[in-house]
Coordinates of C-alpha atoms in Angstrom, one line a residue:
X1 CA 194.6 68.6 -190.9
X2 CA 196.5 67.8 -194.0
X3 CA 199.4 70.2 -194.3
X4 CA 201.3 70.9 -197.4
X5 CA 205.0 71.6 -197.4
X6 CA 204.6 74.7 -199.4
X7 CA 201.7 77.1 -199.8
X8 CA 201.5 80.4 -201.8
X9 CA 198.9 82.5 -203.4
X10 CA 199.2 83.1 -207.1
X11 CA 199.9 86.8 -206.5
X12 CA 203.0 86.1 -204.4
X13 CA 204.7 84.3 -207.3
X14 CA 203.3 86.6 -209.9
X15 CA 205.3 86.3 -212.6
X16 CA 204.7 89.4 -214.6
X17 CA 206.3 90.7 -217.7
X18 CA 205.6 94.4 -218.3
X19 CA 205.1 95.3 -221.9
X20 CA 208.1 96.6 -223.8
X21 CA 208.2 99.5 -226.3
X22 CA 208.5 98.7 -230.0
X23 CA 211.1 101.5 -230.3
X24 CA 213.6 99.5 -228.3
X25 CA 213.4 101.3 -225.1
X26 CA 214.7 99.6 -222.0
X27 CA 212.4 96.8 -220.8
X28 CA 211.7 96.0 -217.1
X29 CA 211.5 92.4 -216.0
X30 CA 210.2 90.7 -212.9
X31 CA 210.5 87.1 -211.9
X32 CA 208.0 85.0 -213.8
X33 CA 208.5 81.7 -211.9
X34 CA 209.9 78.9 -214.2
X35 CA 209.4 80.9 -217.3
X36 CA 211.9 83.5 -216.2
X37 CA 214.6 80.9 -216.2
X38 CA 214.1 79.7 -219.7
X39 CA 213.3 83.0 -221.3
X40 CA 216.1 85.3 -222.6
X41 CA 216.0 88.5 -220.6
X42 CA 216.4 90.8 -223.7
X43 CA 215.9 90.6 -227.4
X44 CA 218.7 90.7 -230.0
X45 CA 218.3 94.3 -230.9
X46 CA 217.5 95.7 -227.5
X47 CA 219.8 98.6 -226.4
X48 CA 222.8 97.7 -224.4
X49 CA 222.4 97.9 -220.7
X50 CA 224.8 99.4 -218.2
X51 CA 227.1 97.0 -216.3
X52 CA 225.1 97.6 -213.1
X53 CA 221.8 96.8 -214.8
X54 CA 223.2 93.6 -216.3
X55 CA 224.6 92.6 -212.9
X56 CA 221.2 93.2 -211.2
X57 CA 219.5 91.1 -213.9
X58 CA 221.8 88.2 -213.3
X59 CA 221.3 88.3 -209.6
X60 CA 217.6 88.4 -210.1
X61 CA 217.7 85.3 -212.4
X62 CA 219.9 83.4 -209.9
X63 CA 217.6 84.1 -207.0
X64 CA 214.6 82.9 -209.0
X65 CA 216.5 79.8 -210.0
X66 CA 217.4 78.9 -206.4
X67 CA 213.8 79.7 -205.2
X68 CA 212.3 77.4 -207.8
X69 CA 214.8 74.7 -207.1
X70 CA 213.9 74.8 -203.4
X71 CA 210.2 74.4 -204.3
X72 CA 210.8 71.5 -206.6
X73 CA 212.9 69.8 -203.9
X74 CA 210.1 70.2 -201.4
X75 CA 207.7 68.7 -203.9
X76 CA 210.0 65.7 -204.5
X77 CA 210.0 65.0 -200.7
X78 CA 206.2 65.2 -200.4
X79 CA 205.5 61.9 -202.0
X80 CA 207.8 60.0 -199.5
X81 CA 206.8 62.0 -196.4
X82 CA 203.1 62.8 -197.0
X83 CA 201.9 60.3 -194.4
X84 CA 203.8 62.2 -191.7
X85 CA 201.2 64.9 -192.2
X86 CA 198.2 62.5 -191.9
X87 CA 197.5 61.3 -188.4
X88 CA 194.9 58.5 -188.5
X89 CA 192.8 60.2 -185.8
X90 CA 192.4 63.3 -187.9
X91 CA 192.0 61.9 -191.4
X92 CA 189.7 59.1 -192.5
X93 CA 192.0 57.6 -195.1
X94 CA 191.3 54.2 -196.6
X95 CA 193.9 51.4 -196.2
X96 CA 194.5 51.6 -199.9
X97 CA 195.4 55.2 -199.8
X98 CA 198.1 54.6 -197.2
X99 CA 199.3 51.3 -198.6
X100 CA 199.7 52.9 -202.0
X101 CA 202.3 55.3 -200.5
X102 CA 204.6 52.3 -200.7
X103 CA 207.0 50.3 -198.4
X104 CA 204.6 50.0 -195.5
X105 CA 205.4 48.1 -192.3
X106 CA 202.4 45.9 -191.7
X107 CA 201.2 44.4 -188.4
X108 CA 198.1 42.2 -187.9
X109 CA 195.8 41.5 -184.9
X110 CA 193.5 38.7 -185.9
X111 CA 191.8 38.3 -182.5
X112 CA 188.8 40.3 -181.6
X113 CA 190.5 42.3 -178.8
X114 CA 190.5 46.1 -179.2
X115 CA 193.0 47.1 -176.6
X116 CA 196.6 46.5 -177.9
X117 CA 198.7 45.1 -175.0
X118 CA 202.0 46.8 -174.2
X119 CA 204.0 44.3 -176.3
X120 CA 201.9 45.1 -179.4
X121 CA 202.2 48.8 -178.7
X122 CA 206.0 48.5 -178.2
X123 CA 206.3 46.6 -181.6
X124 CA 204.4 49.3 -183.5
X125 CA 206.2 52.2 -181.7
X126 CA 209.6 50.7 -182.3
X127 CA 208.9 50.3 -186.0
X128 CA 207.5 53.9 -186.2
X129 CA 210.8 55.2 -184.7
X130 CA 213.1 53.1 -186.8
X131 CA 211.2 53.6 -190.1
X132 CA 210.3 57.2 -189.7
X133 CA 209.9 57.7 -193.5
X134 CA 207.5 54.8 -194.0
X135 CA 203.8 54.1 -193.1
X136 CA 203.3 51.8 -190.1
X137 CA 200.0 50.1 -190.3
X138 CA 198.2 48.0 -187.6
X139 CA 195.2 46.0 -189.0
X140 CA 192.8 44.8 -186.3
X141 CA 190.1 42.2 -186.8
X142 CA 188.0 43.4 -183.9
X143 CA 187.9 47.0 -185.2
X144 CA 185.0 48.2 -187.3
X145 CA 184.3 51.5 -189.0
X146 CA 181.8 52.3 -186.3
X147 CA 184.2 51.7 -183.4
X148 CA 187.1 53.5 -185.1
X149 CA 185.8 57.0 -184.2
X150 CA 186.0 56.4 -180.4
X151 CA 189.2 54.6 -180.0
X152 CA 191.4 57.5 -179.0
X153 CA 189.3 58.2 -175.9
X154 CA 188.5 54.6 -175.1
X155 CA 191.9 53.0 -175.0
X156 CA 195.2 54.3 -173.8
X157 CA 197.3 52.3 -176.3
X158 CA 195.2 53.7 -179.3
X159 CA 195.7 57.2 -178.0
X160 CA 199.5 56.6 -177.7
X161 CA 199.9 55.0 -181.2
X162 CA 197.6 57.3 -183.1
X163 CA 199.6 60.3 -181.8
X164 CA 202.6 59.1 -183.9
X165 CA 202.4 60.7 -187.3
X166 CA 203.3 57.7 -189.4
X167 CA 201.2 55.1 -187.5
X168 CA 197.8 54.1 -189.0
X169 CA 195.2 51.8 -187.4
X170 CA 192.6 50.1 -189.7
X171 CA 189.9 47.4 -189.5
X172 CA 191.1 44.1 -191.0
X173 CA 188.4 43.2 -193.6
X174 CA 189.6 39.8 -194.9
X175 CA 187.2 39.4 -197.8
X176 CA 188.4 42.7 -199.2
X177 CA 192.1 41.7 -198.5
X178 CA 191.7 38.4 -200.4
X179 CA 190.1 39.9 -203.5
X180 CA 192.1 39.1 -206.7
X181 CA 194.2 36.5 -204.9
X182 CA 194.0 32.6 -204.8
X183 CA 193.0 32.9 -201.2
X184 CA 189.5 34.3 -201.9
X185 CA 188.0 30.9 -202.9
X186 CA 189.5 29.3 -199.8
X187 CA 188.1 32.0 -197.6
X188 CA 184.6 31.7 -199.1
X189 CA 184.7 27.9 -198.4
X190 CA 186.3 27.7 -195.0
X191 CA 184.2 27.7 -191.8
X192 CA 186.1 29.7 -189.1
X193 CA 184.2 28.2 -186.2
X194 CA 185.4 24.7 -187.2
X195 CA 189.0 25.7 -187.6
X196 CA 191.3 24.7 -184.8
X197 CA 193.9 27.4 -185.4
X198 CA 191.8 30.1 -187.1
X199 CA 193.5 33.1 -185.4
X200 CA 196.9 31.9 -186.8
X201 CA 195.7 30.6 -190.1
X202 CA 193.7 33.7 -191.0
X203 CA 196.8 35.8 -190.0
X204 CA 199.0 33.7 -192.2
X205 CA 196.7 34.2 -195.2
X206 CA 196.2 37.9 -194.6
X207 CA 199.9 38.8 -194.4
X208 CA 200.5 37.0 -197.8
X209 CA 197.7 38.8 -199.5
X210 CA 198.7 42.3 -198.2
X211 CA 202.3 42.0 -199.1
X212 CA 201.5 40.6 -202.5
X213 CA 199.1 43.4 -203.3
X214 CA 201.1 46.3 -201.9
X215 CA 204.6 45.2 -201.0
X216 CA 206.5 46.2 -197.9
X217 CA 207.5 44.4 -194.7
X218 CA 205.3 42.2 -192.5
X219 CA 206.1 41.9 -188.8
X220 CA 204.5 39.9 -186.0
X221 CA 203.2 42.0 -183.1
X222 CA 205.8 40.7 -180.8
X223 CA 208.8 42.0 -182.8
X224 CA 210.8 44.9 -181.5
X225 CA 212.6 46.8 -184.2
X226 CA 216.1 48.0 -183.4
X227 CA 217.6 49.0 -186.8
X228 CA 216.4 49.2 -190.4
X229 CA 216.3 46.1 -192.6
X230 CA 218.4 46.9 -195.7
X231 CA 217.0 44.1 -197.9
X232 CA 213.8 44.5 -199.9
X233 CA 213.1 40.8 -200.8
X234 CA 213.8 38.6 -197.9
X235 CA 212.8 35.8 -195.6
X236 CA 214.0 35.4 -192.0
X237 CA 215.6 32.1 -191.0
X238 CA 214.4 30.9 -187.7
X239 CA 217.3 28.3 -187.8
X240 CA 219.4 26.7 -190.5
X241 CA 217.2 25.5 -193.4
X242 CA 214.0 26.6 -191.8
X243 CA 212.2 29.9 -192.5
X244 CA 209.8 31.8 -190.3
X245 CA 206.9 33.8 -191.6
X246 CA 206.9 36.2 -188.6
X247 CA 209.0 38.7 -190.6
X248 CA 209.4 38.9 -194.3
X249 CA 209.5 41.6 -197.0
X250 CA 208.9 41.7 -200.8
X251 CA 207.9 44.3 -203.4
X252 CA 204.3 44.2 -204.7
X253 CA 203.2 41.5 -207.0
X254 CA 206.3 39.3 -206.3
X255 CA 206.0 35.8 -207.9
X256 CA 207.2 34.1 -204.7
X257 CA 204.3 35.4 -202.7
X258 CA 201.8 34.5 -205.4
X259 CA 203.2 30.9 -205.4
X260 CA 203.0 30.8 -201.6
X261 CA 199.3 31.8 -201.8
X262 CA 198.6 29.0 -204.4
X263 CA 200.4 26.5 -202.2
X264 CA 198.5 27.7 -199.2
X265 CA 195.2 26.6 -200.8
X266 CA 196.6 23.5 -202.5
X267 CA 198.2 22.1 -199.3
X268 CA 195.8 23.5 -196.8
X269 CA 195.5 21.7 -193.5
X270 CA 194.2 23.9 -190.7
X271 CA 194.7 21.2 -188.0
X272 CA 198.5 21.4 -188.3
X273 CA 199.9 24.5 -186.6
X274 CA 202.3 26.3 -188.9
X275 CA 201.4 24.4 -192.0
X276 CA 200.2 27.6 -193.7
X277 CA 202.9 29.7 -192.0
X278 CA 206.6 28.8 -191.4
X279 CA 206.3 25.4 -193.0
X280 CA 204.7 26.9 -196.1
X281 CA 207.6 29.5 -196.4
X282 CA 210.2 26.8 -195.9
X283 CA 208.8 24.3 -198.4
X284 CA 208.4 27.1 -201.0
X285 CA 211.9 28.3 -200.5
X286 CA 213.2 24.8 -200.9
X287 CA 211.7 24.6 -204.4
X288 CA 214.0 27.5 -205.4
X289 CA 217.1 27.0 -203.3
X290 CA 219.4 24.3 -202.0
X291 CA 219.4 25.4 -198.4
X292 CA 222.5 24.9 -196.3
X293 CA 223.5 25.5 -192.7
X294 CA 224.5 29.0 -191.7
X295 CA 228.1 29.5 -190.7
X296 CA 228.7 32.6 -188.5
X297 CA 226.5 35.6 -189.2
X298 CA 226.4 35.5 -193.0
X299 CA 223.2 35.6 -194.9
X300 CA 222.2 33.4 -197.8
X301 CA 220.8 34.4 -201.1
X302 CA 218.9 32.6 -203.8
X303 CA 216.8 33.7 -206.9
X304 CA 217.2 37.3 -205.7
X305 CA 215.7 36.5 -202.3
X306 CA 217.8 37.0 -199.2
X307 CA 217.5 34.3 -196.6
X308 CA 218.6 36.2 -193.5
X309 CA 220.7 34.7 -190.8
X310 CA 218.8 33.7 -187.5
X311 CA 220.9 36.3 -185.7
X312 CA 219.0 39.0 -187.6
X313 CA 215.7 38.4 -185.8
X314 CA 216.1 35.3 -183.6
X315 CA 219.3 35.7 -181.6
X316 CA 217.5 34.1 -178.7
X317 CA 215.9 30.9 -180.0
X318 CA 212.4 29.9 -179.0
X319 CA 213.4 27.2 -176.4
X320 CA 215.1 30.0 -174.5
X321 CA 212.3 32.6 -175.0
X322 CA 211.9 33.3 -171.2
X323 CA 215.4 34.8 -171.1
X324 CA 213.8 38.0 -172.4
X325 CA 212.1 38.3 -169.0
X326 CA 215.1 37.5 -166.9
X327 CA 217.8 39.8 -165.5
X328 CA 221.2 39.5 -167.3
X329 CA 224.5 40.2 -165.7
X330 CA 225.5 41.8 -169.0
X331 CA 222.9 42.5 -171.6
X332 CA 223.6 41.3 -175.1
X333 CA 224.5 44.0 -177.7
X334 CA 222.4 42.4 -180.6
X335 CA 224.9 44.0 -183.0
X336 CA 224.0 41.6 -185.8
X337 CA 220.2 42.0 -185.4
X338 CA 217.6 44.1 -187.2
X339 CA 214.8 43.2 -184.8
X340 CA 214.0 40.9 -181.9
X341 CA 211.2 38.3 -181.9
X342 CA 210.0 37.9 -178.3
X343 CA 208.1 34.6 -178.9
X344 CA 204.8 35.7 -177.4
X345 CA 203.2 32.4 -178.6
X346 CA 205.5 30.5 -176.2
X347 CA 204.6 32.9 -173.3
X348 CA 201.7 30.9 -172.0
X349 CA 202.3 32.2 -168.4
X350 CA 201.9 35.7 -169.8
X351 CA 205.1 37.2 -168.5
X352 CA 205.0 40.9 -168.9
X353 CA 207.4 43.8 -168.5
X354 CA 207.4 45.2 -165.0
X355 CA 208.7 48.6 -164.2
X356 CA 211.9 48.4 -162.1
X357 CA 212.4 44.7 -162.7
X358 CA 215.7 45.3 -164.7
X359 CA 214.9 42.4 -167.1
X360 CA 216.2 42.4 -170.6
X361 CA 212.7 43.1 -172.0
X362 CA 212.4 46.1 -169.7
X363 CA 215.7 47.5 -171.1
X364 CA 214.5 46.9 -174.7
X365 CA 211.2 48.8 -173.9
X366 CA 213.1 51.7 -172.4
X367 CA 215.4 51.9 -175.5
X368 CA 213.2 51.2 -178.4
X369 CA 209.6 52.0 -177.3
X370 CA 210.1 54.6 -174.5
X371 CA 206.6 56.1 -174.9
X372 CA 205.0 52.7 -174.4
X373 CA 207.3 52.2 -171.4
X374 CA 206.5 55.5 -169.8
X375 CA 202.7 55.6 -170.6
X376 CA 201.7 52.0 -170.2
X377 CA 204.3 50.5 -167.9
X378 CA 205.4 53.2 -165.5
X379 CA 201.9 54.7 -165.3
X380 CA 200.5 51.3 -164.5
X381 CA 203.0 50.9 -161.7
X382 CA 202.0 54.3 -160.3
X383 CA 198.3 53.4 -160.4
X384 CA 199.0 50.1 -158.6
X385 CA 200.9 51.9 -155.9
X386 CA 198.3 54.6 -155.4
X387 CA 195.9 54.3 -152.5
X388 CA 192.2 54.0 -153.1
X389 CA 191.7 57.5 -151.8
X390 CA 194.4 58.8 -154.2
X391 CA 192.7 57.0 -157.0

């Protein structure tokens, strides 16, 4: 149920002003909400009051002032925190209503699967914990308005995620997403069944359109957040002079994202993996900036766009992706990182977090997505250990 920070009946704040006598007799005042503050408590020719009466009047005005200030403060917080009162399972909000709250963290699932695996759940949960004052949105291609009603009872991960107050799960309706962007014409002409990399290409296009329309941060579903990203307009360097598109953030209607969408259509080649993704971001950034190698952990900046050091998201590079699923003698601190990309695309053997394995990934789950770890990992271990009779 939508809850409001403050509720009161008109009578409780009644702000009454009893009538005064024309002969100048003493007038009695009661708090009349905001008006009491701006209205002088007595007229020029009213009789003088006793010191005690004047003191009581001042105290009354001060109390009213602090009361109103508190209410106005709560109202000012409402716009930034309203989504914390709107669990997706209880309120059938549209994506636009949530996205228009501003500064969303956006995840995409462009396959048809309906059960988010533990890594997706961990990515969403970690973002929800790190960005408690922002909406976290998971768009899913396989989700429809008809299936949305039964998700909490059908899938454990949905029940887990929808219990978080700032997490929202919506169907991904691409035709609607691409409206009013250069991508709509491309989408109407492309034939998904003939596309070699449609899952990736459609995701590349959708993230551009959503960030251009509404602003915020896009993250892949294999990114574990560990601390807030301070920049508003940024790209993430995968290595020197090369940008990823797995994490980026911009305000709404940013020209760079519009130019990326136009180049997406102009240079479209769905047969080359990444041509509409990291290669697109890299070639567009090169039109603005003279990219140089990173030295140490500094970030680069160009045209008011921050190009963040590889240490921010990719401290373990993709050739060494399997180290996330290995046991370390001493776990890295990741002091220079905002989030960690676990390179799930490289994980063709489908390595997973196993309870009790003491791998780096398991430690990350325990720290940054403990609910996912307890509910989906530990409980799975317990189920596997249970005997058929116990089950």
